[in-house]
mmCIF file of C-alpha atoms in Angstrom:
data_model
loop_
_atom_site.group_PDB
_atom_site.id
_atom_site.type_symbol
_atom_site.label_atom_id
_atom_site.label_comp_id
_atom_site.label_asym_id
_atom_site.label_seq_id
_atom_site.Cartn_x
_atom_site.Cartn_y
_atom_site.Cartn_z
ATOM 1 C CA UNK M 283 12.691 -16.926 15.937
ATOM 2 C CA UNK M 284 11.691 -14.335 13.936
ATOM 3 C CA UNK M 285 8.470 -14.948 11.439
ATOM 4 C CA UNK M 286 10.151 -14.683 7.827
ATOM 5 C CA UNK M 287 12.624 -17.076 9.169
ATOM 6 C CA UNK M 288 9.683 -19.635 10.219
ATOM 7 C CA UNK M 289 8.240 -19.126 6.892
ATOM 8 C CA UNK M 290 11.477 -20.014 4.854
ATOM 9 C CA UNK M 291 12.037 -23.455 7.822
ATOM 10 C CA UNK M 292 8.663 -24.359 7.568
ATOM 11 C CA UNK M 293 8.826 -24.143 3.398
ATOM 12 C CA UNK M 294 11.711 -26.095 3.655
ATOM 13 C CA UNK M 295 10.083 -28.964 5.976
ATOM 14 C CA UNK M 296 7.059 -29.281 3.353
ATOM 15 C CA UNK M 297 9.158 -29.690 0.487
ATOM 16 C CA UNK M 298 11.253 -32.374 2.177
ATOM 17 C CA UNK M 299 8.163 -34.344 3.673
ATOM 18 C CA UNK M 300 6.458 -34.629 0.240
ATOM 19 C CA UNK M 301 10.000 -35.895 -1.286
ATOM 20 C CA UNK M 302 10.095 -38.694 1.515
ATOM 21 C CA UNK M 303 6.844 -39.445 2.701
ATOM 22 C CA UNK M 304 6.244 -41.947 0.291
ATOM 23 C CA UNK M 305 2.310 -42.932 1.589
ATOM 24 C CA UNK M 306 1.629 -39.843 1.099
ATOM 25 C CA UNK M 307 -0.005 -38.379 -1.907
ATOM 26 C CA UNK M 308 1.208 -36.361 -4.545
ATOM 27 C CA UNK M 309 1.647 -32.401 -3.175
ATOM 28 C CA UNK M 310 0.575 -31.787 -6.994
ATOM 29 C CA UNK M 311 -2.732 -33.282 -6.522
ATOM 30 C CA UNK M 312 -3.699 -31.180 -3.288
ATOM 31 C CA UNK M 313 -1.397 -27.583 -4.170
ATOM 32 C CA UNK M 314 -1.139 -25.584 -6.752
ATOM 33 C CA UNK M 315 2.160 -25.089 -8.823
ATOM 34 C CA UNK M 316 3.080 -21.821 -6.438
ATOM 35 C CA UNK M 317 3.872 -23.963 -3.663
ATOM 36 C CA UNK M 318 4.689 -27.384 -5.345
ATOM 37 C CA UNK M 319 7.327 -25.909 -7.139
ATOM 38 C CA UNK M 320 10.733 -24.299 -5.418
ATOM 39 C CA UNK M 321 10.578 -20.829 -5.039
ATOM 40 C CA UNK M 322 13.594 -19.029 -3.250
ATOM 41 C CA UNK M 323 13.627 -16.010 -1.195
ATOM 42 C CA UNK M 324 14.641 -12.902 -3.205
ATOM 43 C CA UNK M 325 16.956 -9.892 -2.275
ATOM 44 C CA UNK M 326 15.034 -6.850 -1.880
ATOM 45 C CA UNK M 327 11.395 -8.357 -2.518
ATOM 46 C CA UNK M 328 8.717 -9.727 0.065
ATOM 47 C CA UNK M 329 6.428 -12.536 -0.962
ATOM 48 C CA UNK M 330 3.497 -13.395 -1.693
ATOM 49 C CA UNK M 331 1.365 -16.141 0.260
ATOM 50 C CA UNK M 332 -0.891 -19.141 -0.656
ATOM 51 C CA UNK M 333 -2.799 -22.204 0.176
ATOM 52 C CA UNK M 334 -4.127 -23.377 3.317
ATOM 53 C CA UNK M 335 -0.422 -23.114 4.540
ATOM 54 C CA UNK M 336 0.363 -19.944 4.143
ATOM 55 C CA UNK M 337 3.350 -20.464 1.794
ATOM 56 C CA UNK M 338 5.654 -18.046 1.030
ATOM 57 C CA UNK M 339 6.175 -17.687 -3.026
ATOM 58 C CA UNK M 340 8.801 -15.352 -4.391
ATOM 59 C CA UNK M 341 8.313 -15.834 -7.851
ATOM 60 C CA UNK M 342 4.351 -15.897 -9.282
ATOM 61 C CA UNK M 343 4.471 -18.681 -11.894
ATOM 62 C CA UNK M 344 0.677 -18.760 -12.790
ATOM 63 C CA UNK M 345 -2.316 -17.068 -11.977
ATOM 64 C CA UNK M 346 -3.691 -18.545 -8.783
ATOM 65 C CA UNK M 347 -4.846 -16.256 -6.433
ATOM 66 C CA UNK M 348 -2.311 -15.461 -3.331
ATOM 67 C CA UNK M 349 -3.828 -14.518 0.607
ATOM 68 C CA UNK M 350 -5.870 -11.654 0.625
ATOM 69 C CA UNK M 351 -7.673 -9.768 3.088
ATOM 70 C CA UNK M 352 -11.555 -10.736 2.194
ATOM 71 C CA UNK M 353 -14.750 -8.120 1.917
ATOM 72 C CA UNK M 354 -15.529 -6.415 5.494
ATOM 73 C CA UNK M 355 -17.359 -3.429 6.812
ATOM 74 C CA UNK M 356 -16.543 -1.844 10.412
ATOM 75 C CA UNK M 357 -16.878 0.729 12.779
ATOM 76 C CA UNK M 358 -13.498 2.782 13.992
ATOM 77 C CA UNK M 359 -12.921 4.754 17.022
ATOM 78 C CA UNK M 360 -14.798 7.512 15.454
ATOM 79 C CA UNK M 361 -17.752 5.485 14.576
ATOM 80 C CA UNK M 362 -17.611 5.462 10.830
ATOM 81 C CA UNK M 363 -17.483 2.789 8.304
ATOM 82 C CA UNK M 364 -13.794 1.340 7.320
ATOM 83 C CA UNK M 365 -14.098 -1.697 4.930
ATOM 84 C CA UNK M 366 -11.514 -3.617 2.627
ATOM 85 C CA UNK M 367 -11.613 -0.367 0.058
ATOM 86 C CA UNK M 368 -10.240 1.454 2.780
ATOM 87 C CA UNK M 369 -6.868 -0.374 1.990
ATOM 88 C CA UNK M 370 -6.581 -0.108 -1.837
ATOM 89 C CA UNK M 371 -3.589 2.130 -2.725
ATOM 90 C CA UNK M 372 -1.833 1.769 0.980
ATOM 91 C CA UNK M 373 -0.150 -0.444 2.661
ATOM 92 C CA UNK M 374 -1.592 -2.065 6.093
ATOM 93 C CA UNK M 375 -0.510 -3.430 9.121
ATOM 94 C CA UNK M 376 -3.276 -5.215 10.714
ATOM 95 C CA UNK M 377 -3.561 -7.194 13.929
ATOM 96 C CA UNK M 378 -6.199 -8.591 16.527
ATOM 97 C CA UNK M 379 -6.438 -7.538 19.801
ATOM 98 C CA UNK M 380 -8.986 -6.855 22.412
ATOM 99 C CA UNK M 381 -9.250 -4.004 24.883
ATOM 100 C CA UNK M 382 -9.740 -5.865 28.229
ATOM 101 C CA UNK M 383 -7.035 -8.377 27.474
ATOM 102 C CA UNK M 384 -4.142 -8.048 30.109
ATOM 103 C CA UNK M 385 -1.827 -10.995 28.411
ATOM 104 C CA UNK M 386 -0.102 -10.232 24.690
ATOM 105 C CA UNK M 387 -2.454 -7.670 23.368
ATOM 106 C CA UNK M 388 -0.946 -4.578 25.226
ATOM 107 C CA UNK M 389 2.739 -5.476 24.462
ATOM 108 C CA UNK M 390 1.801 -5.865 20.954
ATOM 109 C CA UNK M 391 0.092 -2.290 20.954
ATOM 110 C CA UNK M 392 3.228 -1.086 22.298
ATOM 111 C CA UNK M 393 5.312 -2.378 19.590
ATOM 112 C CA UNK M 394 3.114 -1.428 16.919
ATOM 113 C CA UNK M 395 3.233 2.044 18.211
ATOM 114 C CA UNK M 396 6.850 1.912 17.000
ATOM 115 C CA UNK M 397 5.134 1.349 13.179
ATOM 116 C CA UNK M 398 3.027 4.331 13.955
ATOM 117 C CA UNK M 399 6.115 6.595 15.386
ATOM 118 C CA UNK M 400 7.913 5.248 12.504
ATOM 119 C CA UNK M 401 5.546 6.474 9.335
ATOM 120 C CA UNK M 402 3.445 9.064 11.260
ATOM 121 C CA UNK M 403 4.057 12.067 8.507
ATOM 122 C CA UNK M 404 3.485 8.950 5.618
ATOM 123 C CA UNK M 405 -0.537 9.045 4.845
ATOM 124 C CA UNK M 406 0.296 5.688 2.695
ATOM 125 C CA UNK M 407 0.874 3.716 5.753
ATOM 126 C CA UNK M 408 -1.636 2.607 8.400
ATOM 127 C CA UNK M 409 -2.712 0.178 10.801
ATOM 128 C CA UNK M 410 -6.243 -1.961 11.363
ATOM 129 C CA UNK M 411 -6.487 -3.284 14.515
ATOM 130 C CA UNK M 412 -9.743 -6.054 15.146
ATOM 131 C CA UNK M 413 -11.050 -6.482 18.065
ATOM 132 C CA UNK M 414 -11.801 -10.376 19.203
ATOM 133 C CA UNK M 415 -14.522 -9.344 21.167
ATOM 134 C CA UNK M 416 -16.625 -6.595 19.897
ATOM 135 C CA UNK M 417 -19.831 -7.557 21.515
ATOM 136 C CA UNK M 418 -17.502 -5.427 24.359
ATOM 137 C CA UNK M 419 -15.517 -3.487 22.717
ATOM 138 C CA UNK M 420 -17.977 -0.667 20.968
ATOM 139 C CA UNK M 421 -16.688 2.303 19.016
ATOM 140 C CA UNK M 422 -16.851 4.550 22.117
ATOM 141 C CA UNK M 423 -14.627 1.808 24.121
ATOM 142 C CA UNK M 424 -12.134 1.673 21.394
ATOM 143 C CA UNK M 425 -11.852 5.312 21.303
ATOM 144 C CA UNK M 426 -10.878 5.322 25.224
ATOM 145 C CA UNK M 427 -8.321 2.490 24.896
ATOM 146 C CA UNK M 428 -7.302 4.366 21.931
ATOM 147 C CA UNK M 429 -6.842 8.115 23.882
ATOM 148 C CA UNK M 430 -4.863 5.877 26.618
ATOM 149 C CA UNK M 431 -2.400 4.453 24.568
ATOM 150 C CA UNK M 432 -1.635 7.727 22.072
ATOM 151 C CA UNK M 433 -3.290 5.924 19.294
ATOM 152 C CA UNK M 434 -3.414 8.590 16.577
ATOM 153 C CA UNK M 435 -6.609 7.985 14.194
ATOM 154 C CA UNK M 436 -5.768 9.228 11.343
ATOM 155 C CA UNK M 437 -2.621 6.714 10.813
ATOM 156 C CA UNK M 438 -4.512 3.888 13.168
ATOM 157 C CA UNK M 439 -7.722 2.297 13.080
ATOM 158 C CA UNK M 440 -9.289 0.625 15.427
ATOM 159 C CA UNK M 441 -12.106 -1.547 14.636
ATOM 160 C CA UNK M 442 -15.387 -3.263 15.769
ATOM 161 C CA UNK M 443 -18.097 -5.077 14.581
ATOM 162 C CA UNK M 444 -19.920 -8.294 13.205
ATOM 163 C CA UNK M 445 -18.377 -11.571 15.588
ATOM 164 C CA UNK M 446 -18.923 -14.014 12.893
ATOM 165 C CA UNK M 447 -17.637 -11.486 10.311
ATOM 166 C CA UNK M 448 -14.211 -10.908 12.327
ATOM 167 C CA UNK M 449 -13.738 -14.333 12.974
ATOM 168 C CA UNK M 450 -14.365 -15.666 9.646
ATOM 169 C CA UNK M 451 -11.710 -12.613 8.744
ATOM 170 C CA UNK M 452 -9.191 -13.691 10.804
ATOM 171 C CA UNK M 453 -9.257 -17.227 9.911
ATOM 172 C CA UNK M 454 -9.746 -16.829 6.117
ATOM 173 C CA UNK M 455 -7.304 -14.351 5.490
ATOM 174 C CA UNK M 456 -4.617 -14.879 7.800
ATOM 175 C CA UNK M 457 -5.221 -17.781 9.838
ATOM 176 C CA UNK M 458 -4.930 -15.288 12.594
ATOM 177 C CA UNK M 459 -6.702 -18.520 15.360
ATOM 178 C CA UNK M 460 -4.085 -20.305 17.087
ATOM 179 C CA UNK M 461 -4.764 -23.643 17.946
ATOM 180 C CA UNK M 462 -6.422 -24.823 21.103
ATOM 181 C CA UNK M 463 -4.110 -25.291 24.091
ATOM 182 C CA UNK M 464 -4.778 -29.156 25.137
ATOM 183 C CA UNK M 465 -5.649 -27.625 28.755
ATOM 184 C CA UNK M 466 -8.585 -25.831 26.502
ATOM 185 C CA UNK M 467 -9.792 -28.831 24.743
ATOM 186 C CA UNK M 468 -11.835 -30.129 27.042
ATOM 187 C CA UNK M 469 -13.753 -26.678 27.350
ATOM 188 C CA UNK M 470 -15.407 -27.583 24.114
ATOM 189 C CA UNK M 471 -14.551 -24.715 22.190
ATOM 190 C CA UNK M 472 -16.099 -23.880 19.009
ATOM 191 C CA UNK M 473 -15.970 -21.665 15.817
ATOM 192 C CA UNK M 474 -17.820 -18.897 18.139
ATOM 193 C CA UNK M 475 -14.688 -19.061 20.809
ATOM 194 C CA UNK M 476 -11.394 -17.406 18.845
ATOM 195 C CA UNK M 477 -8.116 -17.543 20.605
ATOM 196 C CA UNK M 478 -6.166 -15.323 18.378
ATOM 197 C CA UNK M 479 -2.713 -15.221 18.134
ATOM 198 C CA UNK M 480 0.568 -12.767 19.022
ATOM 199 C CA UNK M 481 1.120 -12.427 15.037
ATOM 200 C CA UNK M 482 0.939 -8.856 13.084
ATOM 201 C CA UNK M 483 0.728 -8.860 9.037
ATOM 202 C CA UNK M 484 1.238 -6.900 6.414
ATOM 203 C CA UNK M 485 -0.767 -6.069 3.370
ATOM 204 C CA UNK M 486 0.311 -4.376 0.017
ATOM 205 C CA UNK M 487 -1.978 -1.678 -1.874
ATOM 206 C CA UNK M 488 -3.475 -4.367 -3.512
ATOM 207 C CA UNK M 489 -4.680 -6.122 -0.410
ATOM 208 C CA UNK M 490 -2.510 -8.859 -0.574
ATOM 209 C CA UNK M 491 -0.809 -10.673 2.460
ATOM 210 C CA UNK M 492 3.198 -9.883 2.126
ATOM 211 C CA UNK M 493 4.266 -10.277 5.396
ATOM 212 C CA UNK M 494 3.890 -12.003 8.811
ATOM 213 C CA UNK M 495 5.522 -11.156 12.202
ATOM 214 C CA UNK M 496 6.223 -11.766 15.803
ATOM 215 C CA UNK M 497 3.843 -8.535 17.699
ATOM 216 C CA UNK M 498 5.896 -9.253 20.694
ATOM 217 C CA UNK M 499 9.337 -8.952 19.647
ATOM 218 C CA UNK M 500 10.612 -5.942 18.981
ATOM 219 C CA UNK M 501 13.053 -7.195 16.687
ATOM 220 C CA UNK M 502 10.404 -8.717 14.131
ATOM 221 C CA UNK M 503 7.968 -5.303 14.317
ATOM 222 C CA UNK M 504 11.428 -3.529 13.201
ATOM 223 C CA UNK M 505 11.949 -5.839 10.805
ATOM 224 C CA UNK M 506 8.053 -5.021 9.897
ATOM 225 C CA UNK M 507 9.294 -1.465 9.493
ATOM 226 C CA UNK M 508 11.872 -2.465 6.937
ATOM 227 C CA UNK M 509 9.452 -4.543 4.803
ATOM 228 C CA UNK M 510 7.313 -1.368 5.040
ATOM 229 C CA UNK M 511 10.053 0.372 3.355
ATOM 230 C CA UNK M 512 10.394 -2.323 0.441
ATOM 231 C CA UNK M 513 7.023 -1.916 -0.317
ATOM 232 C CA UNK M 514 6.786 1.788 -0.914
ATOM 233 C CA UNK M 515 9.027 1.354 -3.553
ATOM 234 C CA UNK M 516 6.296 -0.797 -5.408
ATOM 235 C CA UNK M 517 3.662 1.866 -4.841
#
């Protein structure tokens, strides 16, 4: 199932559990009017997100703020600073990866090639790839992984830095931790251990989360390429 389509069944099972869970309290009380109140999907436009939840609003009724990708400074391939100002007046694909993983991370690197193939002579498109474990990942090992895989710097950045910082990034903005497997439990994990997940996301030129997708399927990244497409037309 692809991610939009998630988004719109998973709106759809809030609304109906605060109409019938009658213990429960008022969804007014705890959210604000974005996601308390219906908003339908809309031909042509992407969302926006809020809340805890990540829910997907189509139509901004007030002024609360939506998901956004919060203050950061790293170091790229190339050793040089990126931060969030880096993404004002583009639009961004970012994801989370790490170079020694051998499970999800290099099938999603292959598909978001495909964005990168797809937008390579666009300069307003890029892509921001964190890496989960930078205490082993340094600029120079990025730029290896990088050379390897065709990564082309100028239209993709990959980046390294502050643990807490990247964590705290992930989770904040775009609850990029998946929850711990029950097998994992046990193992005591804690805010310092981050299991992040297969899912890419998209960002606006005004930093704001607009879309979330499936990095393994190939079908979702394309679909990724077509939300790309409906964004340029709001640059």
């Amino acid at each position: 199932m692809e991610i939009r389509s998630y988004s719109k069944i998973l709106f759809c099972v809030l609304v109906l559990s605060s109409l019938f869970a009658s213990c429960a309290k008022d969804p007014k009380e705890e959210y604000s009017e974005e996601i308390t109140d219906i908003s339908l999907p809309e031909k042509d436009k992407l969302p926006l997100y809020y809340g805890k939840d990540l829910q997907p609003v189509w139509e901004n009724k007030n002024s609360s703020k939506p998901r956004e990708i919060s203050k950061f400074i790293m170091k790229d391939q190339e050793n040089r600073n990126v931060s969030e100002d880096f993404c004002k007046g583009k639009i961004t694909v970012v994801s989370f990866f790490f170079t020694k993983c051998a499970g999800i991370c290099p099938t999603i690197t292959n598909n978001l090639s495909l964005v990168q193939k797809e937008f390579e002579a666009d300069p307003n498109i890029q892509i921001l790839s964190f890496s989960a474990t930078p205490d082993l990942d340094s600029p120079q090992v990025l730029k290896e992984y990088g050379s390897k895989r065709k990564i082309r710097y100028e239209k993709w950045k990959l980046l390294t830095g502050n643990q807490k910082e990247i964590y705290t990034l992930a989770r904040d903005s775009f609850n990029a931790d998946t929850a711990i497997p029950k097998e994992d439990a046990k193992k005591k994990l804690t805010e310092n251990d981050f299991l992040h997940s297969d899912h890419v996301y998209l960002l606006d030129s005004q930093l704001r989360l607009r879309g979330i997708y499936n990095g393994k399927m190939k079908s979702s990244i394309q679909e990724l390429n077509s939300d790309i497409e409906v964004l340029k037309r709001e640059l």
